[in-house]
Amino acid sequence: MTREKNKEEKFQANILIVDDTQSNLRLLVDLLKKKGYKVCPVTNGKMALSEVKGMMPDLILLDIMMPEMDGYEVCRQLKADEATREIPVIFMSALDEVLDKVKAFGVGGVDYITKPFQLKEVLARVETHIELRRLQKRLEDRNEELSKTVEELKATQSQLIQSEKMAVLGQLIAGVAHEINTPLGVIRSSIGNIANFFSDSLAELPKFLQKLSPEMQSYFFNLVDNSAKKSELLSSREQRRFKRALIAELEAKNIEDSEAIADTLVDLGIYDNLEQFLPLLTDKNMPKILENAYYLSSVKNSSKNIINATERAAKIVFALKNYARYSSIEEKVPVDVIEGIETVLTLYKNSIKQGVEIVRNYGEMPLVHCYADELNQVWTNIIHNALQAMNNKGTLTIDTSAENDKVCIAIADSGPGIPEEIRAKIFEPFFTTKPAGEGSGIGLDIVKKIVEKHSGSIEVDSQRGKTTFKVFIPTS
Amino acid sequence: MGKAVILCVDDEVGVLNSLKIQLKNEFSDAYLYEAAESADEALELIEELQEDEIDIVVIVSDWLMPGIKGDEFLIKVHEKFPKIVKILLTGQADEAAITRAIERANLHTCLHKPWDSKELITTIKSGIEQLSC
C-alpha cells in the first residue's frame, strides 16, 4: 500500500477521544489532527456514549480513570450494544498493573496505552487499529455483496428451473395432445355407431324377430349373448387367423359369401366350433340374422371401446395433473418416487411408443421427503435425454432400491453412450452436444443442483450400448 | 374378382374396432374389412392379399405408430399399388410428413383425430369415385 492511499484512508478515519483531563485531550487532538485524522474529544463516559452512535467512529481512545463512569464501564456498554460492538477501543491510563491490562482486554478493549504517552507509540497503535478497522469494514462490505449475489443467483436458478420445466412441458404437450385425441376419436366414432344403430336398425328389429321361427330366434339371442360375454381382445393378427380357418370351414360346407360371413362371425366372437351353428348357417334368413345380431352386439362393443378410451384419456390427464401438482409447494413433502417416475413415463408415451422397451426393476421404496416438483424435473430430464440418445428406439431400464437412509434410482438407456472426453462436462451449465437451437443444455446442470439441494448425489456411467444415470437421495 | 378390401392401420385397437363398425355400418357387404396394428403387419397383409388375388381399394392409416410411420408406409404402398385410395387419420399433425405423403404417395386426404364420421365416409367415397375416372 502506498503512502498516498494511507493518507486517503486517514482522511476518512475519525477518532473519538474520551479523557477527563483536558490537557491529555488537547495533546492527543493536536497529535492526531496533524496526522490527518478527524478527531472528536469528550470529557466523560456519558458524553462518549451519546456521541458514539451519531458519529460511529473508526476508533475510540478511552481513558480508564474517570469520575462517575470509568473506562471499563463505558467499554462494557459499548460492547453490549450491537451497533457499537465492533468499534475498536484503545484504553489509556496511568495504571500499569498486569491485572488492569487483563481487565482492559477482558471487557473488550483491543489495546492499551500507558500515560505518560510516547507520542510515536500512540500514533503507531492508532494507525494499526485504524487499518485493522478499515480492513474489517471492507470485509463486511464484501460479505454483504456476496450475500446479495448469492440471493440473486438463487433467484435466477429458480427461474431457470421454472423455464426449463416450461420448455419440457411445451414439448410434452404436443405428444399429449395426440395421446388425448386418439381416445377422443374412438369415443366420438363409437357414439356415432351407437346412434346409428338406434336410428337405423332398432326400429326394424322387433318386426324382423317376429318373423323368425322360435329356433332361429334362440340362435339370434345366443349369438348376441355370446358376443356380450366375449372378453378377450384379440390382436388383428389373431382375428385374421381365425377368419381364415372359418372361411375354409364355410366353403367346405358350401356356404356362400364365406369371407363376409366369417368376418361377421369373428366380430361376434365365434372363432370355431361351427357345428353348433350349422342349422343357422344353412337357414335362408341367415345373412339377415347374422347382420342384425352383429348390429346389436356392435352397440356393446362400442360401449366397451368408449370405456377403454375414457380410461386412457383419464390416465393422461391424471399424469399431467400429477406433473403440475407440486408446482406451488415450496416445502418438502413425502413422495412416492416410483409414482413420480411412472407419471413422467406416461407423459412420454408418444416417444416410447415409437420403439422403446421399458424394463422396470422396482424395489421396495419408502416415501421420500423431497421437493416433489423439482424431483419430477430430475426424472423428466434424465428420461428425456435417455430417449433422445436412443432416438426413441431401444431399451430404457429403471432400477429403484433403498439402502439405509437413502434411495437409489438408476435410469439406463441403450444408446451410443457419452464419449470419455465430454463425460466430465455434461453437468456444466449450458454445455450441450445438440446443434444450435435444439436444446439449451441447461438440463443436467439443473438436475445436479436439484439433487444437491436434496443433499443427494448423481453419478453417470457410460459405455456404448449402456449409459446409466444413478441418483441417490436421502429419504428425509 | 371378388369384393375389394378397406384396410385400417392403427396401433390403437380401440380405433380399429370403432372404425370397422363405422365402415361396416356404412358399406355393409359392399367391401371386405381388414385391420393391422402396425405398418409392418399391414405390409405383410397386403402381400398375402395380393397372393390371394384380393384387391385393396382404400387404406386408412394412422401416422404415429411404432416402427415405420404412416407417411413412409403409404409411400411404400404407393410404389407398388398406385391405385389404392390412401387416407391419413392422425392425432398429431407433422406438416412435413403430410406433405411428403401428398407428394410421394398421392395422399387423398389427411383427417385429424377426433374425426368426423361423415367426413370420413365422404372422403372414402370421393376417393373411390376418383379411381374410376
XYZ file of C-alpha atoms in Angstrom:
609
model
C 0.000 0.000 0.000
C 1.391 3.424 -0.956
C 1.668 6.448 1.241
C -0.906 8.181 -0.898
C -3.530 5.624 -0.156
C -2.718 5.751 3.519
C -3.398 9.433 3.562
C -6.722 8.963 1.792
C -7.726 6.381 4.345
C -6.676 8.615 7.173
C -8.892 11.393 5.904
C -11.880 9.175 6.298
C -10.971 7.852 9.697
C -12.499 9.559 12.657
C -11.486 9.010 16.217
C -13.379 9.571 19.475
C -11.152 10.510 22.414
C -12.523 10.183 25.941
C -10.448 11.637 28.794
C -11.442 13.707 31.822
C -8.090 15.535 31.755
C -8.280 18.475 29.338
C -4.533 18.610 28.807
C -4.443 14.989 27.704
C -7.297 15.641 25.312
C -5.554 18.638 23.784
C -2.341 16.710 23.374
C -3.963 13.832 21.574
C -6.265 16.018 19.474
C -3.291 18.009 18.163
C -1.230 14.905 17.500
C -3.920 13.082 15.588
C -5.257 16.081 13.702
C -1.766 16.731 12.394
C -1.713 13.231 11.019
C -4.931 13.879 9.128
C -7.486 12.121 11.341
C -10.816 13.622 12.248
C -10.980 13.888 15.994
C -13.811 14.330 18.466
C -12.845 14.916 22.123
C -15.202 14.330 25.074
C -14.507 14.542 28.780
C -16.677 11.816 30.258
C -18.271 8.444 29.655
C -21.858 9.658 29.377
C -20.965 12.136 26.634
C -18.914 9.473 24.890
C -21.861 7.070 24.790
C -24.193 9.713 23.407
C -21.658 10.835 20.763
C -20.771 7.372 19.597
C -23.998 6.409 17.847
C -24.215 9.602 15.847
C -20.554 9.675 14.890
C -19.765 5.937 14.506
C -16.023 6.483 14.959
C -13.438 4.146 13.495
C -11.541 4.099 16.798
C -12.099 5.141 20.409
C -9.270 6.218 22.707
C -10.683 5.644 26.183
C -9.279 6.847 29.487
C -9.876 4.453 32.355
C -9.787 6.581 35.487
C -12.749 8.914 35.139
C -15.274 10.120 37.746
C -18.866 8.766 37.600
C -18.312 6.227 34.813
C -14.914 4.663 34.389
C -13.480 3.485 31.088
C -14.293 -0.193 31.777
C -17.951 0.618 32.231
C -18.035 2.716 29.048
C -16.419 -0.115 27.193
C -18.811 -2.673 28.607
C -21.761 -0.606 27.443
C -20.267 -0.114 24.001
C -19.728 -3.835 23.606
C -23.186 -4.641 24.903
C -24.793 -2.654 22.087
C -24.789 -4.414 18.725
C -24.465 -1.120 16.874
C -21.249 -0.118 18.614
C -19.783 -3.532 19.414
C -17.364 -3.614 16.515
C -15.706 -0.233 17.159
C -12.151 -0.867 18.416
C -11.369 0.608 21.841
C -7.842 1.515 22.984
C -7.582 2.080 26.705
C -5.342 4.814 28.100
C -4.307 5.047 31.718
C -1.598 5.757 34.177
C -2.248 2.448 35.810
C 0.219 -0.097 34.605
C -0.518 -3.195 36.554
C -0.866 -6.504 34.690
C -4.241 -7.077 36.321
C -5.607 -3.897 34.789
C -4.341 -4.732 31.334
C -6.008 -8.091 31.538
C -9.214 -6.438 32.732
C -8.979 -3.965 29.848
C -8.774 -6.778 27.289
C -11.384 -8.664 29.239
C -14.081 -6.011 28.748
C -13.326 -5.932 25.035
C -10.528 -3.455 24.514
C -8.149 -4.175 21.671
C -5.112 -2.330 23.004
C -3.716 -0.397 25.940
C -1.555 2.720 26.112
C 0.064 3.884 29.294
C 0.483 7.530 30.356
C 2.703 9.479 30.071
C 2.306 8.899 26.328
C 5.070 8.144 23.970
C 3.548 10.069 21.071
C 5.133 7.895 18.424
C 3.840 4.839 20.198
C 0.361 6.302 20.375
C 0.408 7.030 16.649
C 1.700 3.624 15.768
C -1.016 1.879 17.730
C -3.706 4.189 16.391
C -2.614 3.595 12.817
C -2.549 -0.134 13.329
C -6.033 -0.291 14.725
C -7.445 2.133 12.215
C -6.053 -0.075 9.471
C -7.488 -3.154 11.128
C -10.843 -1.437 11.375
C -10.702 -0.394 7.741
C -9.963 -3.940 6.653
C -12.721 -5.246 8.862
C -15.212 -2.843 7.308
C -14.110 -3.809 3.839
C -14.627 -7.447 4.715
C -18.113 -6.678 5.986
C -18.977 -4.855 2.776
C -17.678 -7.683 0.663
C -19.701 -10.172 2.667
C -22.817 -8.156 2.131
C -22.185 -8.023 -1.612
C -21.599 -11.734 -1.712
C -24.790 -12.398 0.211
C -26.713 -10.306 -2.263
C -25.113 -12.058 -5.196
C -25.919 -15.459 -3.741
C -29.553 -14.414 -3.321
C -29.657 -13.218 -6.905
C -28.110 -16.442 -8.128
C -30.643 -18.455 -6.177
C -33.472 -16.456 -7.692
C -32.017 -16.878 -11.168
C -31.622 -20.573 -10.605
C -35.262 -20.825 -9.592
C -36.182 -19.010 -12.743
C -34.037 -21.306 -14.839
C -35.591 -24.390 -13.300
C -39.017 -22.944 -13.980
C -38.323 -22.002 -17.584
C -36.633 -25.329 -18.216
C -39.730 -27.029 -16.875
C -41.925 -24.956 -19.155
C -39.764 -25.829 -22.149
C -40.018 -29.534 -21.413
C -43.724 -29.205 -20.728
C -44.132 -27.498 -24.085
C -42.518 -30.413 -25.822
C -44.647 -32.883 -23.902
C -47.893 -31.099 -24.765
C -47.575 -31.978 -28.438
C -47.253 -35.652 -27.627
C -50.010 -35.481 -25.027
C -52.395 -33.823 -27.472
C -52.046 -36.822 -29.723
C -52.495 -39.127 -26.800
C -55.792 -37.476 -25.911
C -57.020 -37.022 -29.489
C -56.883 -40.718 -30.153
C -59.223 -41.806 -27.349
C -61.449 -38.860 -28.251
C -61.604 -40.160 -31.804
C -62.594 -43.602 -30.572
C -65.273 -42.157 -28.308
C -66.767 -39.947 -30.979
C -66.772 -42.720 -33.554
C -68.273 -45.201 -31.115
C -71.035 -42.840 -30.045
C -71.797 -42.318 -33.723
C -72.023 -46.061 -34.181
C -74.423 -46.444 -31.249
C -76.563 -43.581 -32.519
C -76.595 -45.191 -35.957
C -77.882 -48.402 -34.520
C -80.728 -46.640 -32.752
C -81.762 -44.684 -35.809
C -81.261 -47.343 -38.480
C -81.539 -50.837 -37.087
C -83.524 -50.726 -33.879
C -86.898 -49.952 -35.412
C -86.640 -52.911 -37.730
C -85.527 -55.376 -35.127
C -88.800 -56.364 -33.412
C -90.556 -56.919 -36.740
C -87.695 -58.970 -38.015
C -87.514 -61.138 -34.922
C -91.245 -61.847 -35.038
C -90.881 -63.308 -38.481
C -88.290 -65.810 -37.323
C -89.014 -69.314 -36.191
C -88.521 -69.917 -32.466
C -85.407 -71.941 -33.260
C -83.892 -69.112 -35.234
C -84.889 -66.625 -32.597
C -82.993 -68.546 -29.984
C -79.944 -68.696 -32.273
C -80.194 -64.953 -32.617
C -80.196 -64.343 -28.893
C -77.448 -66.902 -28.421
C -75.279 -65.017 -30.845
C -75.876 -61.709 -29.104
C -75.421 -63.219 -25.668
C -72.245 -64.973 -26.705
C -70.814 -61.802 -28.121
C -71.590 -59.860 -24.984
C -69.715 -62.405 -22.910
C -66.633 -62.298 -25.080
C -63.944 -60.630 -23.045
C -60.613 -61.321 -24.704
C -59.318 -58.689 -27.055
C -57.732 -60.425 -29.982
C -54.951 -58.822 -31.952
C -55.711 -58.182 -35.590
C -53.323 -60.980 -36.494
C -55.183 -63.482 -34.365
C -58.523 -62.364 -35.720
C -57.254 -62.898 -39.262
C -56.087 -66.373 -38.399
C -59.491 -67.405 -37.064
C -61.175 -65.783 -40.015
C -59.120 -67.819 -42.483
C -59.978 -71.022 -40.674
C -63.664 -70.135 -40.651
C -63.645 -69.289 -44.362
C -62.216 -72.719 -45.078
C -64.871 -74.396 -42.915
C -67.685 -72.418 -44.506
C -66.533 -73.186 -48.012
C -66.303 -76.825 -47.148
C -69.980 -76.634 -46.237
C -70.731 -74.744 -49.429
C -71.911 -71.654 -47.669
C -71.824 -68.594 -49.892
C -70.159 -65.286 -49.291
C -67.797 -67.016 -46.918
C -65.457 -64.044 -46.365
C -68.184 -61.672 -45.220
C -69.850 -64.366 -43.082
C -66.559 -65.360 -41.487
C -65.778 -61.724 -40.767
C -69.098 -61.215 -39.013
C -68.748 -64.448 -37.054
C -65.354 -63.350 -35.760
C -66.787 -59.958 -34.867
C -69.465 -61.806 -32.923
C -66.810 -63.726 -31.043
C -67.269 -67.033 -32.806
C -63.899 -68.400 -33.769
C -64.540 -72.076 -34.339
C -66.937 -74.867 -33.473
C -69.282 -74.132 -36.335
C -71.076 -77.464 -35.815
C -73.440 -75.991 -33.239
C -74.442 -73.226 -35.637
C -74.981 -75.418 -38.669
C -78.781 -75.126 -38.660
C -78.442 -71.359 -38.513
C -75.856 -71.206 -41.232
C -77.984 -73.175 -43.644
C -81.163 -71.253 -42.895
C -82.429 -68.904 -45.568
C -82.600 -65.997 -43.137
C -79.040 -66.493 -42.013
C -77.459 -63.404 -43.597
C -80.018 -61.116 -42.051
C -79.911 -62.841 -38.685
C -76.160 -62.506 -38.576
C -76.326 -58.936 -39.682
C -78.847 -57.919 -37.052
C -77.031 -59.818 -34.353
C -73.915 -58.026 -35.427
C -75.551 -54.603 -35.215
C -76.916 -55.341 -31.774
C -73.620 -56.611 -30.490
C -71.770 -53.707 -32.024
C -73.554 -51.489 -29.515
C -71.971 -53.480 -26.729
C -68.585 -53.308 -28.422
C -68.885 -49.601 -28.948
C -69.613 -49.181 -25.251
C -66.503 -51.177 -24.415
C -64.456 -49.038 -26.753
C -65.739 -45.916 -25.059
C -64.920 -47.226 -21.594
C -61.373 -48.139 -22.587
C -60.785 -44.866 -24.394
C -62.075 -42.877 -21.431
C -59.656 -44.724 -19.146
C -56.807 -43.864 -21.469
C -57.676 -40.188 -21.620
C -58.195 -40.008 -17.855
C -54.780 -41.568 -17.307
C -53.060 -38.952 -19.422
C -54.856 -36.099 -17.720
C -54.025 -37.569 -14.342
C -50.391 -37.763 -15.315
C -50.429 -34.135 -16.392
C -52.082 -33.091 -13.171
C -49.581 -35.096 -11.187
C -46.748 -33.459 -13.001
C -48.027 -29.997 -12.245
C -49.414 -30.811 -8.794
C -46.468 -29.815 -6.701
C -45.672 -26.634 -8.591
C -46.733 -24.233 -5.930
C -45.471 -26.132 -2.937
C -42.182 -24.784 -1.642
C -41.596 -27.288 1.157
C -40.551 -30.879 1.362
C -43.382 -33.412 1.225
C -43.346 -37.208 1.465
C -43.465 -38.592 -2.032
C -43.725 -41.943 -3.753
C -40.801 -41.681 -6.129
C -41.980 -44.561 -8.277
C -45.290 -42.815 -8.853
C -43.370 -39.741 -9.983
C -41.321 -41.754 -12.443
C -44.425 -43.500 -13.799
C -46.088 -40.122 -14.297
C -43.164 -38.996 -16.419
C -43.252 -42.250 -18.395
C -46.964 -41.734 -19.107
C -46.303 -38.242 -20.397
C -43.591 -39.554 -22.686
C -45.785 -42.385 -24.028
C -45.661 -40.976 -27.502
C -41.914 -41.164 -27.740
C -41.795 -44.539 -26.012
C -44.413 -45.916 -28.400
C -42.048 -45.482 -31.302
C -39.936 -48.414 -30.282
C -38.730 -48.234 -26.694
C -38.984 -51.216 -24.383
C -39.205 -50.309 -20.715
C -37.706 -52.648 -18.154
C -38.788 -51.901 -14.613
C -36.924 -53.274 -11.612
C -38.737 -51.517 -8.808
C -37.509 -52.486 -5.358
C -39.348 -51.634 -2.138
C -39.095 -47.894 -1.616
C -40.009 -45.805 1.389
C -41.632 -42.405 0.925
C -39.007 -39.755 0.326
C -39.153 -36.298 1.842
C -38.376 -34.019 -1.034
C -39.281 -31.064 -3.198
C -41.618 -33.167 -5.302
C -41.908 -30.829 -8.250
C -38.162 -30.454 -8.584
C -37.541 -34.177 -8.279
C -40.010 -34.705 -11.130
C -37.795 -32.349 -13.107
C -34.885 -34.676 -12.462
C -36.710 -37.747 -13.809
C -38.046 -35.750 -16.755
C -34.619 -34.508 -17.749
C -32.865 -37.852 -17.418
C -35.614 -39.790 -19.195
C -35.867 -37.132 -21.907
C -32.115 -37.336 -22.536
C -32.201 -41.134 -22.470
C -34.980 -41.321 -25.073
C -33.200 -38.809 -27.265
C -29.899 -40.636 -27.028
C -31.619 -43.792 -28.280
C -33.610 -41.920 -30.913
C -36.755 -43.435 -29.346
C -35.662 -46.976 -30.220
C -34.101 -49.293 -27.689
C -34.377 -50.238 -24.059
C -34.962 -47.993 -21.067
C -34.152 -49.712 -17.787
C -35.239 -48.269 -14.460
C -33.988 -49.720 -11.178
C -35.036 -48.423 -7.789
C -33.732 -49.584 -4.439
C -33.357 -48.414 -0.867
C -30.337 -48.787 1.433
C -30.081 -47.436 4.946
C -31.417 -43.904 4.775
C -31.047 -43.386 1.043
C -32.871 -44.385 -2.090
C -31.131 -45.108 -5.373
C -32.769 -44.551 -8.749
C -30.859 -45.762 -11.798
C -32.059 -44.911 -15.304
C -30.231 -46.570 -18.175
C -30.559 -46.254 -21.924
C -29.214 -48.438 -24.718
C -27.910 -45.539 -26.751
C -24.423 -44.986 -28.175
C -23.020 -43.675 -24.898
C -21.281 -40.499 -23.760
C -17.716 -40.166 -25.079
C -14.999 -40.163 -22.428
C -13.853 -36.641 -23.309
C -17.130 -34.928 -22.590
C -18.303 -37.037 -19.696
C -16.863 -34.625 -17.142
C -18.521 -31.653 -18.813
C -22.094 -32.844 -19.093
C -23.124 -31.301 -15.801
C -21.783 -27.895 -16.755
C -24.351 -25.179 -17.331
C -25.107 -24.578 -20.994
C -22.949 -27.492 -22.136
C -24.757 -29.261 -24.952
C -23.996 -31.680 -27.713
C -27.086 -30.699 -29.657
C -26.896 -28.283 -32.597
C -27.808 -24.665 -32.018
C -31.470 -24.097 -31.340
C -32.179 -27.667 -30.323
C -31.612 -27.642 -26.623
C -30.112 -25.171 -24.221
C -28.186 -27.849 -22.370
C -29.354 -26.461 -19.052
C -30.945 -29.782 -18.120
C -28.189 -31.752 -16.389
C -26.823 -28.735 -14.596
C -30.231 -28.097 -13.078
C -30.559 -31.788 -12.330
C -27.286 -31.750 -10.410
C -28.279 -28.638 -8.466
C -31.643 -30.119 -7.549
C -30.055 -33.361 -6.414
C -27.529 -31.425 -4.348
C -30.328 -29.351 -2.871
C -31.673 -32.626 -1.519
C -28.222 -33.477 -0.132
C -28.093 -36.272 -2.675
C -25.633 -37.219 -5.389
C -25.661 -38.183 -9.046
C -23.306 -40.459 -10.949
C -23.014 -41.378 -14.571
C -21.554 -44.494 -16.117
C -21.406 -44.870 -19.855
C -20.372 -47.397 -22.465
C -21.503 -47.991 -25.996
C -24.948 -49.531 -25.615
C -25.475 -48.689 -21.963
C -25.491 -45.359 -20.245
C -26.692 -45.205 -16.663
C -27.527 -42.186 -14.528
C -27.699 -43.032 -10.822
C -29.368 -40.629 -8.406
C -29.030 -41.044 -4.633
C -31.469 -39.163 -2.413
C -31.646 -39.318 1.380
C -35.135 -40.266 2.497
C -35.576 -37.318 4.840
C -62.690 -60.526 -58.978
C -64.332 -60.605 -55.589
C -65.017 -57.759 -53.247
C -62.264 -55.276 -52.539
C -60.808 -54.579 -49.132
C -60.826 -51.481 -46.978
C -57.729 -51.706 -44.792
C -57.343 -49.788 -41.488
C -53.938 -49.393 -39.878
C -53.541 -48.018 -36.334
C -51.648 -49.146 -33.255
C -54.697 -48.411 -31.116
C -57.109 -51.371 -31.054
C -59.924 -49.064 -29.979
C -59.510 -47.030 -33.154
C -59.507 -50.149 -35.341
C -62.614 -51.501 -33.614
C -64.658 -48.336 -33.887
C -63.505 -47.677 -37.450
C -64.548 -51.140 -38.567
C -68.014 -50.868 -37.012
C -68.420 -47.476 -38.618
C -67.346 -48.661 -42.075
C -69.363 -51.851 -41.876
C -72.422 -49.836 -40.884
C -71.996 -47.641 -43.925
C -70.833 -50.032 -46.639
C -72.178 -53.377 -45.326
C -71.029 -56.146 -47.595
C -70.027 -53.955 -50.485
C -66.473 -54.394 -49.216
C -64.359 -56.646 -47.051
C -62.699 -55.205 -43.978
C -59.173 -55.805 -42.717
C -57.137 -54.300 -39.872
C -53.469 -54.141 -38.903
C -51.810 -52.787 -35.785
C -48.613 -51.593 -37.427
C -47.207 -50.653 -40.804
C -45.127 -53.826 -40.858
C -48.167 -56.003 -40.207
C -50.068 -54.096 -42.878
C -47.364 -54.638 -45.474
C -47.360 -58.362 -44.695
C -51.134 -58.436 -45.003
C -51.041 -56.570 -48.312
C -48.650 -59.225 -49.675
C -50.960 -62.036 -48.546
C -53.996 -60.382 -50.102
C -52.110 -59.926 -53.317
C -51.262 -63.631 -53.357
C -54.926 -64.444 -52.843
C -55.677 -62.043 -55.694
C -57.789 -59.803 -53.486
C -57.690 -56.081 -54.269
C -57.373 -53.310 -51.731
C -59.386 -50.240 -52.610
C -58.851 -47.960 -49.592
C -56.248 -47.698 -46.819
C -56.960 -45.552 -43.739
C -53.777 -45.203 -41.727
C -52.582 -43.510 -38.526
C -49.337 -41.520 -38.669
C -47.603 -42.044 -35.335
C -47.013 -45.776 -34.928
C -44.148 -47.861 -33.614
C -41.712 -48.682 -36.404
C -42.472 -47.174 -39.808
C -44.577 -44.044 -39.604
C -47.776 -43.570 -41.598
C -46.319 -41.369 -44.332
C -43.432 -43.730 -45.051
C -45.847 -46.671 -45.056
C -48.202 -45.062 -47.570
C -45.302 -44.056 -49.806
C -44.132 -47.692 -49.828
C -47.638 -48.854 -50.686
C -47.951 -46.273 -53.454
C -44.835 -47.570 -55.176
C -46.473 -50.961 -55.753
C -50.145 -50.012 -55.730
C -50.661 -46.501 -57.076
C -54.402 -47.084 -57.460
C -55.263 -47.556 -53.800
C -57.033 -44.596 -52.145
C -54.786 -43.526 -49.278
C -56.070 -41.621 -46.286
C -54.141 -40.460 -43.216
C -56.050 -40.362 -39.935
C -53.810 -38.789 -37.372
C -53.887 -37.392 -33.837
C -50.794 -35.300 -34.418
C -50.028 -33.195 -37.449
C -46.482 -33.401 -38.645
C -46.660 -30.968 -41.535
C -43.560 -32.241 -43.274
C -44.786 -35.842 -43.129
C -48.195 -34.948 -44.557
C -46.574 -33.006 -47.393
C -44.343 -35.962 -48.154
C -47.355 -38.276 -48.254
C -49.202 -35.933 -50.612
C -46.270 -35.617 -52.955
C -44.976 -39.156 -52.988
C -47.995 -41.276 -52.098
C -50.724 -39.277 -53.777
C -52.436 -38.905 -50.403
C -56.165 -38.390 -50.942
C -56.924 -36.724 -47.589
C -55.475 -36.159 -44.176
C -58.055 -36.250 -41.373
C -57.384 -35.362 -37.757
C -58.455 -37.286 -34.705
C -61.076 -36.975 -33.381
C -62.523 -37.394 -36.841
C -65.959 -36.511 -38.093
C -67.591 -39.779 -39.242
C -69.483 -38.105 -42.080
C -66.265 -36.524 -43.322
C -64.519 -39.882 -43.293
C -67.264 -41.628 -45.252
C -67.478 -38.765 -47.739
C -63.792 -38.718 -48.419
C -63.640 -42.503 -48.827
C -66.491 -42.339 -51.317
C -64.917 -39.482 -53.242
C -61.599 -41.297 -53.336
C -63.221 -44.440 -54.748
C -65.108 -42.395 -57.315
C -61.929 -40.726 -58.493
C -60.447 -44.153 -59.130
C -62.984 -44.935 -61.793
C -62.216 -41.719 -63.651
